[in-house]
Short mmCIF file of C-alpha atoms in Angstrom, two decimals:
data_model
loop_
_atom_site.label_atom_id
_atom_site.label_comp_id
_atom_site.label_asym_id
_atom_site.label_seq_id
_atom_site.Cartn_x
_atom_site.Cartn_y
_atom_site.Cartn_z
CA UNK W 1 16.39 10.41 41.19
CA UNK W 2 16.37 14.15 40.41
CA UNK W 3 16.34 15.35 36.82
CA UNK W 4 19.60 17.05 35.69
CA UNK W 5 19.31 20.79 35.10
CA UNK W 6 18.96 21.91 31.52
CA UNK W 7 22.08 23.85 30.54
CA UNK W 8 21.90 27.11 28.60
CA UNK W 9 24.89 28.89 27.07
CA UNK W 10 24.35 32.63 26.45
CA UNK W 11 26.89 34.54 24.33
CA UNK W 12 26.51 38.35 24.18
CA UNK W 13 29.11 41.12 24.35
CA UNK W 14 26.69 43.06 26.63
CA UNK W 15 26.06 40.12 28.93
CA UNK W 16 26.30 42.29 32.10
CA UNK W 17 23.13 44.11 31.01
CA UNK W 18 21.38 40.73 30.75
CA UNK W 19 22.15 39.66 34.34
CA UNK W 20 18.47 40.02 35.42
CA UNK W 21 17.45 37.72 32.55
CA UNK W 22 20.02 35.12 33.63
CA UNK W 23 18.87 35.27 37.28
CA UNK W 24 15.27 34.82 36.11
CA UNK W 25 16.19 31.71 34.07
CA UNK W 26 18.14 30.30 37.03
CA UNK W 27 15.14 30.87 39.28
CA UNK W 28 13.15 28.67 36.89
CA UNK W 29 15.62 25.80 37.31
CA UNK W 30 18.04 26.33 34.41
CA UNK W 31 21.83 26.24 34.64
CA UNK W 32 23.04 29.28 32.66
CA UNK W 33 26.63 29.85 31.52
CA UNK W 34 27.44 33.27 30.08
CA UNK W 35 30.29 34.43 27.82
CA UNK W 36 31.00 37.74 26.12
CA UNK W 37 32.30 36.62 22.72
CA UNK W 38 32.05 33.96 20.05
CA UNK W 39 35.48 32.44 20.66
CA UNK W 40 34.63 31.67 24.28
CA UNK W 41 31.23 30.27 23.22
CA UNK W 42 32.93 27.82 20.85
CA UNK W 43 35.38 26.75 23.59
CA UNK W 44 32.50 26.16 26.02
CA UNK W 45 30.70 23.95 23.49
CA UNK W 46 33.95 22.04 22.93
CA UNK W 47 34.32 21.46 26.66
CA UNK W 48 30.79 20.42 27.63
CA UNK W 49 27.17 19.68 26.72
CA UNK W 50 24.57 22.43 26.39
CA UNK W 51 20.88 21.99 25.73
CA UNK W 52 20.30 25.46 24.18
CA UNK W 53 22.65 28.20 22.96
CA UNK W 54 21.51 31.86 22.92
CA UNK W 55 23.74 33.73 20.48
CA UNK W 56 24.04 37.47 19.87
CA UNK W 57 24.27 38.09 16.15
CA UNK W 58 26.56 41.13 16.37
CA UNK W 59 29.60 40.59 18.58
CA UNK W 60 33.09 42.02 18.09
CA UNK W 61 35.67 39.54 16.84
CA UNK W 62 33.98 36.32 15.85
CA UNK W 63 30.46 37.37 14.86
CA UNK W 64 27.24 35.49 15.55
CA UNK W 65 26.97 33.75 12.17
CA UNK W 66 30.58 32.51 12.24
CA UNK W 67 30.10 31.35 15.83
CA UNK W 68 26.90 29.56 14.75
CA UNK W 69 28.80 27.73 12.02
CA UNK W 70 31.54 26.62 14.43
CA UNK W 71 29.01 25.44 17.03
CA UNK W 72 27.06 23.45 14.43
CA UNK W 73 30.28 21.73 13.34
CA UNK W 74 30.92 20.71 16.96
CA UNK W 75 27.35 19.91 18.06
CA UNK W 76 24.92 19.82 15.10
CA UNK W 77 22.04 18.62 17.29
CA UNK W 78 22.09 21.52 19.80
CA UNK W 79 19.34 24.14 19.20
CA UNK W 80 20.66 27.68 18.67
CA UNK W 81 18.56 30.82 19.16
CA UNK W 82 19.95 33.92 17.42
CA UNK W 83 19.40 37.22 19.22
CA UNK W 84 19.39 40.12 16.76
CA UNK W 85 18.60 43.83 16.56
CA UNK W 86 16.38 43.46 13.51
CA UNK W 87 14.24 40.78 11.81
CA UNK W 88 16.36 40.23 8.73
CA UNK W 89 15.37 37.93 5.88
CA UNK W 90 18.58 35.89 6.06
CA UNK W 91 17.73 34.86 9.64
CA UNK W 92 14.41 33.43 8.48
CA UNK W 93 16.30 31.55 5.77
CA UNK W 94 18.75 30.22 8.38
CA UNK W 95 15.79 29.12 10.51
CA UNK W 96 14.09 27.39 7.58
CA UNK W 97 17.37 25.74 6.63
CA UNK W 98 17.70 24.27 10.09
CA UNK W 99 20.86 26.14 11.11
CA UNK W 100 19.05 28.06 13.84
CA UNK W 101 16.02 26.84 15.78
CA UNK W 102 14.57 30.29 16.44
CA UNK W 103 15.51 33.95 16.67
CA UNK W 104 14.61 36.80 19.05
CA UNK W 105 14.64 40.54 18.35
CA UNK W 106 16.26 42.92 20.86
CA UNK W 107 15.31 44.14 23.36
CA UNK W 108 14.30 40.77 24.76
CA UNK W 109 12.36 40.34 27.98
CA UNK W 110 12.95 37.47 30.43
CA UNK W 111 9.58 35.79 29.85
CA UNK W 112 10.16 35.78 26.10
CA UNK W 113 13.54 34.07 26.55
CA UNK W 114 12.06 31.57 29.03
CA UNK W 115 9.22 30.56 26.70
CA UNK W 116 11.60 30.09 23.77
CA UNK W 117 13.99 27.92 25.79
CA UNK W 118 11.13 25.94 27.32
CA UNK W 119 9.61 25.25 23.92
CA UNK W 120 12.93 24.04 22.49
CA UNK W 121 13.90 21.98 25.53
CA UNK W 122 10.55 20.29 25.94
CA UNK W 123 9.68 19.87 22.27
CA UNK W 124 11.18 16.37 22.05
CA UNK W 125 9.45 15.24 25.24
CA UNK W 126 6.09 16.70 24.21
CA UNK W 127 6.40 15.21 20.72
CA UNK W 128 7.18 11.80 22.21
CA UNK W 129 4.24 12.03 24.61
CA UNK W 130 1.86 13.00 21.80
CA UNK W 131 3.14 10.13 19.65
CA UNK W 132 2.65 7.66 22.52
CA UNK W 133 -0.90 8.88 23.11
CA UNK W 134 -1.71 8.77 19.39
CA UNK W 135 -0.39 5.22 19.07
CA UNK W 136 -2.26 3.97 22.15
CA UNK W 137 -5.45 5.45 20.73
CA UNK W 138 -4.74 3.75 17.38
CA UNK W 139 -3.85 0.40 19.00
CA UNK W 140 -7.48 -0.75 19.09
CA UNK W 141 -8.10 0.34 15.50
CA UNK W 142 -5.05 -1.62 14.27
CA UNK W 143 -6.14 -4.66 16.31
CA UNK W 144 -9.59 -4.50 14.70
CA UNK W 145 -8.03 -4.25 11.25
CA UNK W 146 -6.02 -7.41 11.93
CA UNK W 147 -9.19 -9.29 12.92
CA UNK W 148 -10.78 -8.68 9.51
CA UNK W 149 -9.78 -9.67 5.96
CA UNK W 150 -7.63 -6.95 4.39
CA UNK W 151 -6.98 -6.15 0.74
CA UNK W 152 -3.45 -5.62 -0.57
CA UNK W 153 -4.04 -1.84 -0.44
CA UNK W 154 -5.25 -2.05 3.18
CA UNK W 155 -2.13 -4.00 4.10
CA UNK W 156 -0.05 -1.15 2.67
CA UNK W 157 -2.09 1.32 4.72
CA UNK W 158 -1.58 -0.75 7.88
CA UNK W 159 2.15 -1.10 7.27
CA UNK W 160 2.49 2.66 6.76
CA UNK W 161 0.72 3.27 10.09
CA UNK W 162 3.06 0.93 11.95
CA UNK W 163 6.15 2.44 10.32
CA UNK W 164 4.99 5.96 11.15
CA UNK W 165 4.57 5.09 14.84
CA UNK W 166 7.90 3.27 14.80
CA UNK W 167 9.53 6.49 13.60
CA UNK W 168 7.70 8.76 16.04
CA UNK W 169 7.92 6.76 19.29
CA UNK W 170 11.19 7.61 20.98
CA UNK W 171 11.19 7.94 24.76
CA UNK W 172 8.54 5.59 26.12
CA UNK W 173 10.04 2.09 26.09
CA UNK W 174 6.84 0.52 27.45
CA UNK W 175 4.82 1.86 24.52
CA UNK W 176 7.58 0.81 22.11
CA UNK W 177 7.31 -2.74 23.43
CA UNK W 178 3.56 -2.70 22.75
CA UNK W 179 4.26 -1.50 19.20
CA UNK W 180 6.95 -4.15 18.64
CA UNK W 181 4.52 -6.87 19.78
CA UNK W 182 1.77 -5.53 17.53
CA UNK W 183 4.17 -5.26 14.59
CA UNK W 184 5.06 -8.94 15.03
CA UNK W 185 1.39 -9.91 15.29
CA UNK W 186 0.70 -7.96 12.09
CA UNK W 187 3.51 -9.81 10.31
CA UNK W 188 2.06 -13.12 11.52
CA UNK W 189 -1.29 -12.21 9.96
CA UNK W 190 0.46 -10.88 6.84
CA UNK W 191 2.23 -14.21 6.34
CA UNK W 192 -1.10 -16.03 6.46
CA UNK W 193 -2.56 -13.52 4.00
CA UNK W 194 0.27 -13.97 1.49
CA UNK W 195 -0.01 -17.74 1.82
CA UNK W 196 -3.69 -17.52 0.88
CA UNK W 197 -3.61 -15.00 -1.97
CA UNK W 198 -0.19 -15.14 -3.64
CA UNK W 199 -0.92 -18.00 -6.05
CA UNK W 200 -4.07 -16.14 -7.12
CA UNK W 201 -2.03 -13.00 -7.84
CA UNK W 202 0.33 -15.02 -10.04
CA UNK W 203 -2.58 -16.70 -11.84
CA UNK W 204 -3.94 -13.24 -12.76
CA UNK W 205 -0.64 -11.76 -13.92
CA UNK W 206 -1.97 -11.52 -17.48
CA UNK W 207 -4.55 -9.04 -16.18
CA UNK W 208 -3.82 -5.49 -15.06
CA UNK W 209 -3.27 -4.87 -11.33
CA UNK W 210 -6.53 -3.93 -9.62
CA UNK W 211 -8.22 -4.03 -6.19
CA UNK W 212 -7.63 -7.80 -6.12
CA UNK W 213 -3.94 -7.79 -7.07
CA UNK W 214 -1.11 -5.30 -6.47
CA UNK W 215 1.67 -4.22 -8.80
CA UNK W 216 4.39 -6.88 -8.54
CA UNK W 217 8.15 -6.67 -9.13
CA UNK W 218 8.04 -7.57 -12.82
CA UNK W 219 5.53 -4.77 -13.50
CA UNK W 220 7.52 -1.87 -11.98
CA UNK W 221 9.25 -0.75 -15.19
CA UNK W 222 6.13 -0.84 -17.44
CA UNK W 223 3.97 0.71 -14.70
CA UNK W 224 6.22 3.54 -13.50
CA UNK W 225 9.27 3.99 -15.74
CA UNK W 226 7.58 3.85 -19.15
CA UNK W 227 5.01 6.59 -18.32
CA UNK W 228 7.88 8.81 -17.18
CA UNK W 229 9.68 8.15 -20.49
CA UNK W 230 6.52 9.14 -22.36
CA UNK W 231 6.87 12.66 -20.90
CA UNK W 232 9.88 13.11 -23.23
CA UNK W 233 12.19 13.98 -20.37
CA UNK W 234 15.35 12.00 -19.44
CA UNK W 235 14.61 9.33 -16.81
CA UNK W 236 17.04 7.99 -14.21
CA UNK W 237 15.79 4.72 -12.71
CA UNK W 238 17.45 3.89 -9.37
CA UNK W 239 17.08 0.44 -7.80
CA UNK W 240 18.50 0.66 -4.26
CA UNK W 241 19.04 -2.97 -3.31
CA UNK W 242 17.48 -4.10 0.00
CA UNK W 243 15.96 -0.69 0.93
CA UNK W 244 13.00 -0.76 3.29
CA UNK W 245 10.26 1.83 3.41
CA UNK W 246 11.37 3.21 6.79
CA UNK W 247 14.87 3.77 5.38
CA UNK W 248 13.40 5.57 2.37
CA UNK W 249 11.53 7.92 4.72
CA UNK W 250 14.87 8.93 6.25
CA UNK W 251 16.24 9.68 2.77
CA UNK W 252 13.06 11.52 1.84
CA UNK W 253 13.49 14.10 4.62
CA UNK W 254 16.66 15.31 2.92
CA UNK W 255 15.19 15.20 -0.59
CA UNK W 256 11.93 17.11 0.03
CA UNK W 257 13.55 20.56 -0.40
CA UNK W 258 14.93 19.45 -3.78
CA UNK W 259 12.16 17.46 -5.48
CA UNK W 260 8.44 17.14 -5.99
CA UNK W 261 7.86 13.63 -4.68
CA UNK W 262 5.11 11.25 -5.77
CA UNK W 263 4.92 7.95 -3.91
CA UNK W 264 3.45 4.58 -4.91
CA UNK W 265 4.02 1.01 -3.74
CA UNK W 266 4.61 -2.39 -5.23
CA UNK W 267 4.89 -5.86 -3.73
CA UNK W 268 8.07 -7.85 -4.17
CA UNK W 269 7.62 -11.28 -5.69
CA UNK W 270 8.60 -14.33 -3.63
CA UNK W 271 11.26 -15.18 -2.69
CA UNK W 272 12.19 -11.61 -1.77
CA UNK W 273 15.78 -12.07 -2.90
CA UNK W 274 17.95 -10.55 -5.61
CA UNK W 275 18.09 -13.52 -8.06
CA UNK W 276 14.29 -13.49 -8.16
CA UNK W 277 13.00 -9.99 -7.36
CA UNK W 278 15.65 -7.82 -9.02
CA UNK W 279 15.81 -9.93 -12.14
CA UNK W 280 12.01 -9.70 -12.31
CA UNK W 281 12.22 -5.88 -12.09
CA UNK W 282 14.65 -5.60 -14.99
CA UNK W 283 13.26 -8.35 -17.22
CA UNK W 284 9.57 -7.62 -16.71
CA UNK W 285 9.12 -11.38 -16.26
CA UNK W 286 8.35 -13.79 -13.44
CA UNK W 287 11.25 -16.12 -12.54
CA UNK W 288 9.64 -19.14 -14.25
CA UNK W 289 9.43 -17.09 -17.49
CA UNK W 290 13.02 -15.85 -17.10
CA UNK W 291 14.13 -19.49 -16.80
CA UNK W 292 12.21 -20.38 -19.95
CA UNK W 293 13.43 -17.39 -21.99
CA UNK W 294 17.04 -17.54 -20.77
CA UNK W 295 17.64 -21.20 -19.80
CA UNK W 296 21.43 -20.94 -19.86
CA UNK W 297 21.40 -17.98 -17.48
CA UNK W 298 19.17 -19.77 -14.98
CA UNK W 299 21.29 -22.93 -15.04
CA UNK W 300 23.90 -21.24 -12.84
CA UNK W 301 23.26 -21.70 -9.13
CA UNK W 302 21.95 -18.64 -7.34
CA UNK W 303 24.67 -18.93 -4.70
CA UNK W 304 27.17 -17.91 -7.37
CA UNK W 305 26.86 -14.11 -7.44
CA UNK W 306 28.35 -14.06 -10.93
CA UNK W 307 25.59 -16.24 -12.39
CA UNK W 308 22.09 -14.87 -12.02
CA UNK W 309 22.90 -11.39 -10.73
CA UNK W 310 24.78 -9.94 -13.66
CA UNK W 311 22.21 -9.81 -16.47
CA UNK W 312 20.09 -6.79 -15.54
CA UNK W 313 21.22 -4.78 -18.58
CA UNK W 314 20.42 -7.43 -21.24
CA UNK W 315 17.16 -8.17 -19.42
CA UNK W 316 16.18 -4.50 -19.56
CA UNK W 317 17.19 -4.12 -23.23
CA UNK W 318 15.08 -7.16 -24.07
CA UNK W 319 12.14 -5.72 -22.12
CA UNK W 320 12.42 -2.43 -24.05
CA UNK W 321 12.44 -4.33 -27.32
CA UNK W 322 9.47 -6.53 -26.38
CA UNK W 323 7.50 -3.39 -25.43
CA UNK W 324 8.46 -1.72 -28.74
CA UNK W 325 10.78 0.80 -27.15
CA UNK W 326 14.08 -0.35 -28.63
CA UNK W 327 14.73 3.21 -29.86
CA UNK W 328 15.23 4.29 -26.22
CA UNK W 329 18.87 5.26 -25.58
CA UNK W 330 19.79 3.23 -22.49
CA UNK W 331 22.70 3.51 -20.08
CA UNK W 332 23.14 0.98 -17.28
CA UNK W 333 25.38 1.09 -14.19
CA UNK W 334 25.77 -1.18 -11.17
CA UNK W 335 27.42 0.61 -8.24
CA UNK W 336 28.85 -1.84 -5.72
CA UNK W 337 31.69 -0.14 -3.85
CA UNK W 338 32.21 3.43 -2.68
CA UNK W 339 34.72 4.02 -5.50
CA UNK W 340 32.00 3.15 -8.04
CA UNK W 341 29.68 5.58 -6.29
CA UNK W 342 32.13 8.47 -6.20
CA UNK W 343 32.90 8.05 -9.89
CA UNK W 344 29.16 7.99 -10.65
CA UNK W 345 28.54 11.18 -8.64
CA UNK W 346 31.43 12.93 -10.39
CA UNK W 347 29.88 12.36 -13.83
CA UNK W 348 26.19 12.23 -12.94
CA UNK W 349 25.42 15.29 -15.10
CA UNK W 350 26.22 13.14 -18.18
CA UNK W 351 23.41 10.65 -17.52
CA UNK W 352 20.45 12.84 -18.57
CA UNK W 353 21.97 12.83 -22.07
CA UNK W 354 20.37 9.36 -22.39
CA UNK W 355 16.64 8.68 -22.56
CA UNK W 356 16.85 6.13 -19.74
CA UNK W 357 19.62 5.49 -17.23
CA UNK W 358 19.23 2.45 -14.97
CA UNK W 359 21.38 2.50 -11.84
CA UNK W 360 21.63 -0.33 -9.30
CA UNK W 361 22.89 0.84 -5.89
CA UNK W 362 24.19 -1.99 -3.74
CA UNK W 363 25.27 -0.13 -0.60
CA UNK W 364 22.15 -0.66 1.56
CA UNK W 365 22.32 -4.40 0.87
CA UNK W 366 26.03 -4.38 1.76
CA UNK W 367 25.15 -2.56 5.01
CA UNK W 368 22.56 -5.20 5.90
CA UNK W 369 25.03 -8.03 5.29
CA UNK W 370 27.84 -6.16 7.07
CA UNK W 371 25.68 -5.75 10.17
CA UNK W 372 25.07 -9.51 10.12
CA UNK W 373 28.81 -10.26 9.86
CA UNK W 374 30.25 -7.56 12.12
CA UNK W 375 29.96 -7.48 15.92
CA UNK W 376 31.00 -3.82 15.83
CA UNK W 377 28.18 -2.81 13.47
CA UNK W 378 25.71 -4.92 15.46
CA UNK W 379 26.72 -2.97 18.56
CA UNK W 380 26.43 0.37 16.74
CA UNK W 381 23.00 -0.63 15.35
CA UNK W 382 21.53 -3.00 17.98
CA UNK W 383 17.89 -2.46 16.98
CA UNK W 384 15.65 -1.22 14.17
CA UNK W 385 15.90 2.45 15.19
CA UNK W 386 19.69 2.41 15.30
CA UNK W 387 19.90 0.49 12.00
CA UNK W 388 17.66 3.11 10.40
CA UNK W 389 19.77 5.95 11.85
CA UNK W 390 22.94 4.30 10.54
CA UNK W 391 21.43 4.19 7.04
CA UNK W 392 20.42 7.85 7.27
CA UNK W 393 23.91 8.86 8.40
CA UNK W 394 25.42 7.07 5.43
CA UNK W 395 23.00 8.67 2.97
CA UNK W 396 23.44 12.18 4.36
CA UNK W 397 27.19 12.02 3.70
CA UNK W 398 27.07 9.78 0.65
CA UNK W 399 27.90 10.14 -3.01
CA UNK W 400 24.27 9.12 -3.70
CA UNK W 401 22.86 12.19 -1.92
CA UNK W 402 25.48 14.30 -3.69
CA UNK W 403 24.30 12.89 -7.03
CA UNK W 404 20.64 13.57 -6.18
CA UNK W 405 21.53 17.16 -5.27
CA UNK W 406 23.15 17.69 -8.66
CA UNK W 407 20.25 16.04 -10.51
CA UNK W 408 17.89 18.43 -8.70
CA UNK W 409 19.28 21.17 -10.94
CA UNK W 410 18.67 19.27 -14.21
CA UNK W 411 15.42 18.85 -16.11
CA UNK W 412 14.91 15.11 -15.63
CA UNK W 413 12.73 12.58 -13.81
CA UNK W 414 13.99 10.18 -11.16
CA UNK W 415 12.20 6.91 -10.40
CA UNK W 416 13.54 5.32 -7.21
CA UNK W 417 12.60 1.89 -5.90
CA UNK W 418 14.07 -1.31 -4.49
CA UNK W 419 13.93 -5.01 -5.29
CA UNK W 420 13.17 -6.17 -1.73
CA UNK W 421 13.51 -5.14 1.91
CA UNK W 422 14.99 -6.96 4.91
CA UNK W 423 13.87 -8.07 8.35
CA UNK W 424 15.70 -8.48 11.62
CA UNK W 425 15.56 -12.26 12.07
CA UNK W 426 15.08 -13.18 15.72
CA UNK W 427 13.53 -16.67 15.70
CA UNK W 428 14.94 -19.90 14.29
CA UNK W 429 12.94 -22.83 12.89
CA UNK W 430 14.37 -26.24 12.06
CA UNK W 431 14.47 -27.39 8.44
CA UNK W 432 15.25 -30.82 7.00
CA UNK W 433 16.56 -31.19 3.45
CA UNK W 434 19.21 -32.99 1.42
CA UNK W 435 22.67 -31.72 0.53
CA UNK W 436 21.39 -30.18 -2.72
CA UNK W 437 19.12 -27.79 -0.82
CA UNK W 438 19.86 -24.07 -1.39
CA UNK W 439 21.66 -22.20 1.38
CA UNK W 440 19.63 -19.00 1.92
CA UNK W 441 18.28 -18.44 5.44
CA UNK W 442 14.79 -17.03 4.69
CA UNK W 443 13.88 -19.35 1.81
CA UNK W 444 15.05 -22.67 0.45
CA UNK W 445 14.37 -24.91 -2.51
CA UNK W 446 15.12 -28.59 -2.82
CA UNK W 447 13.45 -31.98 -2.65
CA UNK W 448 11.16 -33.05 0.17
CA UNK W 449 11.90 -30.05 2.39
CA UNK W 450 10.32 -30.20 5.82
CA UNK W 451 9.85 -27.61 8.57
CA UNK W 452 7.17 -26.36 10.97
CA UNK W 453 4.30 -25.31 8.67
CA UNK W 454 3.38 -22.50 11.07
CA UNK W 455 6.67 -20.79 10.30
CA UNK W 456 6.86 -21.08 6.51
CA UNK W 457 4.86 -21.02 3.29
CA UNK W 458 5.18 -24.39 1.52
CA UNK W 459 5.32 -24.10 -2.27
CA UNK W 460 4.67 -27.64 -3.43
CA UNK W 461 4.21 -26.69 -7.10
CA UNK W 462 6.65 -23.87 -7.96
CA UNK W 463 4.63 -22.93 -11.05
CA UNK W 464 1.79 -21.72 -8.81
CA UNK W 465 4.18 -19.09 -7.43
CA UNK W 466 5.70 -18.18 -10.80
CA UNK W 467 8.91 -20.01 -9.91
CA UNK W 468 11.10 -22.38 -11.93
CA UNK W 469 11.51 -26.00 -10.82
CA UNK W 470 15.21 -26.94 -11.13
CA UNK W 471 14.32 -30.65 -10.92
CA UNK W 472 11.54 -33.19 -10.40
CA UNK W 473 9.93 -33.00 -6.96
CA UNK W 474 11.48 -29.57 -6.27
CA UNK W 475 9.60 -27.51 -3.74
CA UNK W 476 10.24 -24.19 -1.98
CA UNK W 477 9.76 -23.05 1.61
CA UNK W 478 9.53 -19.34 2.36
CA UNK W 479 9.88 -18.08 5.93
CA UNK W 480 7.09 -16.06 7.56
CA UNK W 481 7.38 -13.36 10.25
CA UNK W 482 11.02 -13.08 11.42
CA UNK W 483 11.98 -16.77 11.24
CA UNK W 484 15.16 -18.11 9.69
CA UNK W 485 15.92 -21.72 8.74
CA UNK W 486 18.49 -23.77 10.67
CA UNK W 487 19.41 -27.43 10.14
CA UNK W 488 19.22 -29.80 13.13
CA UNK W 489 22.95 -30.55 12.77
CA UNK W 490 24.89 -28.03 14.92
CA UNK W 491 21.54 -26.38 15.58
CA UNK W 492 22.59 -24.23 18.54
CA UNK W 493 25.76 -23.02 16.83
CA UNK W 494 23.86 -21.73 13.78
CA UNK W 495 20.97 -20.51 15.93
CA UNK W 496 23.33 -18.11 17.71
CA UNK W 497 25.36 -17.33 14.59
CA UNK W 498 22.41 -16.03 12.58
CA UNK W 499 20.11 -14.71 15.30
CA UNK W 500 19.54 -10.94 15.12
CA UNK W 501 20.87 -10.61 11.57
CA UNK W 502 19.23 -8.67 8.74
CA UNK W 503 17.88 -11.18 6.22
CA UNK W 504 15.65 -11.23 3.15
CA UNK W 505 13.89 -13.81 1.03
CA UNK W 506 10.81 -14.32 3.20
CA UNK W 507 7.23 -13.09 3.46
CA UNK W 508 7.08 -10.07 5.77
CA UNK W 509 5.77 -6.54 5.30
CA UNK W 510 9.31 -5.14 5.55
CA UNK W 511 10.52 -7.38 2.70
CA UNK W 512 7.46 -7.23 0.41
CA UNK W 513 5.78 -3.78 0.66
CA UNK W 514 8.12 -1.46 -1.21
CA UNK W 515 8.06 2.21 -2.27
CA UNK W 516 8.21 3.37 -5.87
CA UNK W 517 9.03 7.08 -5.81
CA UNK W 518 8.86 9.46 -8.76
CA UNK W 519 10.83 12.68 -8.21
CA UNK W 520 10.94 15.81 -10.33
CA UNK W 521 13.23 18.75 -9.50
CA UNK W 522 11.53 21.74 -7.89
CA UNK W 523 13.79 24.19 -9.69
#
């Protein structure tokens, strides 16, 4: 099967003088379409696909910069090379801003044009090949790491490596399959690691995090938000529900021009679910201690979203008071729908008038659940890469990005984190429990729960995991890897219903290893 010709569109009002250049490009295997003005260039882009556009800056009628703007509206991904009579500063700014991919100064020679087009056309392929080679070279190193005991910091390092290759590998499906298999093997080993060490982490929660124990959910505010408050600058604390590290990296690309970014990590407590992890973030307490301090709150079942998930503000106020910071002027917002978000963005400049603003953003969690419930979204985002791209597309056009852009012009500090991540659940495991057993798919609590011990962490004494025991003989099971729990009754129906859905609550790197990002405006 022959490769399709790369298509070049060249717009220049003196295109007849460039005929030798066009013939030279065609002799090198390119399909070149030429036009003499910006209007025709825009119509050509409307009508068909081009791989590179060469654009004369100074054309009569619609000039080069206006034509550039129109082309970018129609095809934002197509690289545009501006051809100009002088190296002007604004062109460098356009190049740095991503509007143009390169620029050439007249008079141009054919070889110069060829090299520029070749570099732009083959950049993606060369980048993909380099990423594939780099990953294959690192494969053995990652395998060796998995064969040895790792510390919590080394697990973060390993997870970051795998995420980086997941982001970089694009074209080579064979190499991607190798990475997917290694990612799953790493999560298998990670589940065994958490099973071995987690109770020890909880037992040492009275001690400061160190090389033996990471920062956990209930330590995020004292560890990262309080030091920012001590700088005597307004702090906005964002908790983006269900945001994974790879999704944050997509957001970060857009935020780098605006903020100085400092990145740390914490581990979500188990289960990696909102009633446990997010309440721990805001209260500064483990779930067993929340249940003791607020028994009436914890009496409500976690399946009732209006029971345990609506007390973040009183939890945070109590934490400030316990840590002798009750003088802090606090503002709290939970943003669930897009209307909430737009109203927040419209008045975001008011928030730095408070010492601390805590903002819960629910959209990423809604997106994860929507993908699980919607065949259309599952088709739009059939795999991890597409799901990540969908999240980036939302953020790029969202009220949240708009709010961050405005905050970048205000003297304040932003601390951004999440309560837990999510994993694409692809394998079912049978569970047996009574009718009082909780309904979540990645973790359950009840009496005498049974499932394949290879697929779950059994928590026989909830206190060892910092968890409350709703009744005598209560135990928890927490899914490892990408398993989800299904009852034997109607097994195949629920197996197919929940397979390939985004879930949280279990013990995987995607759910537990979470970024804590401190951002300060560059301006």
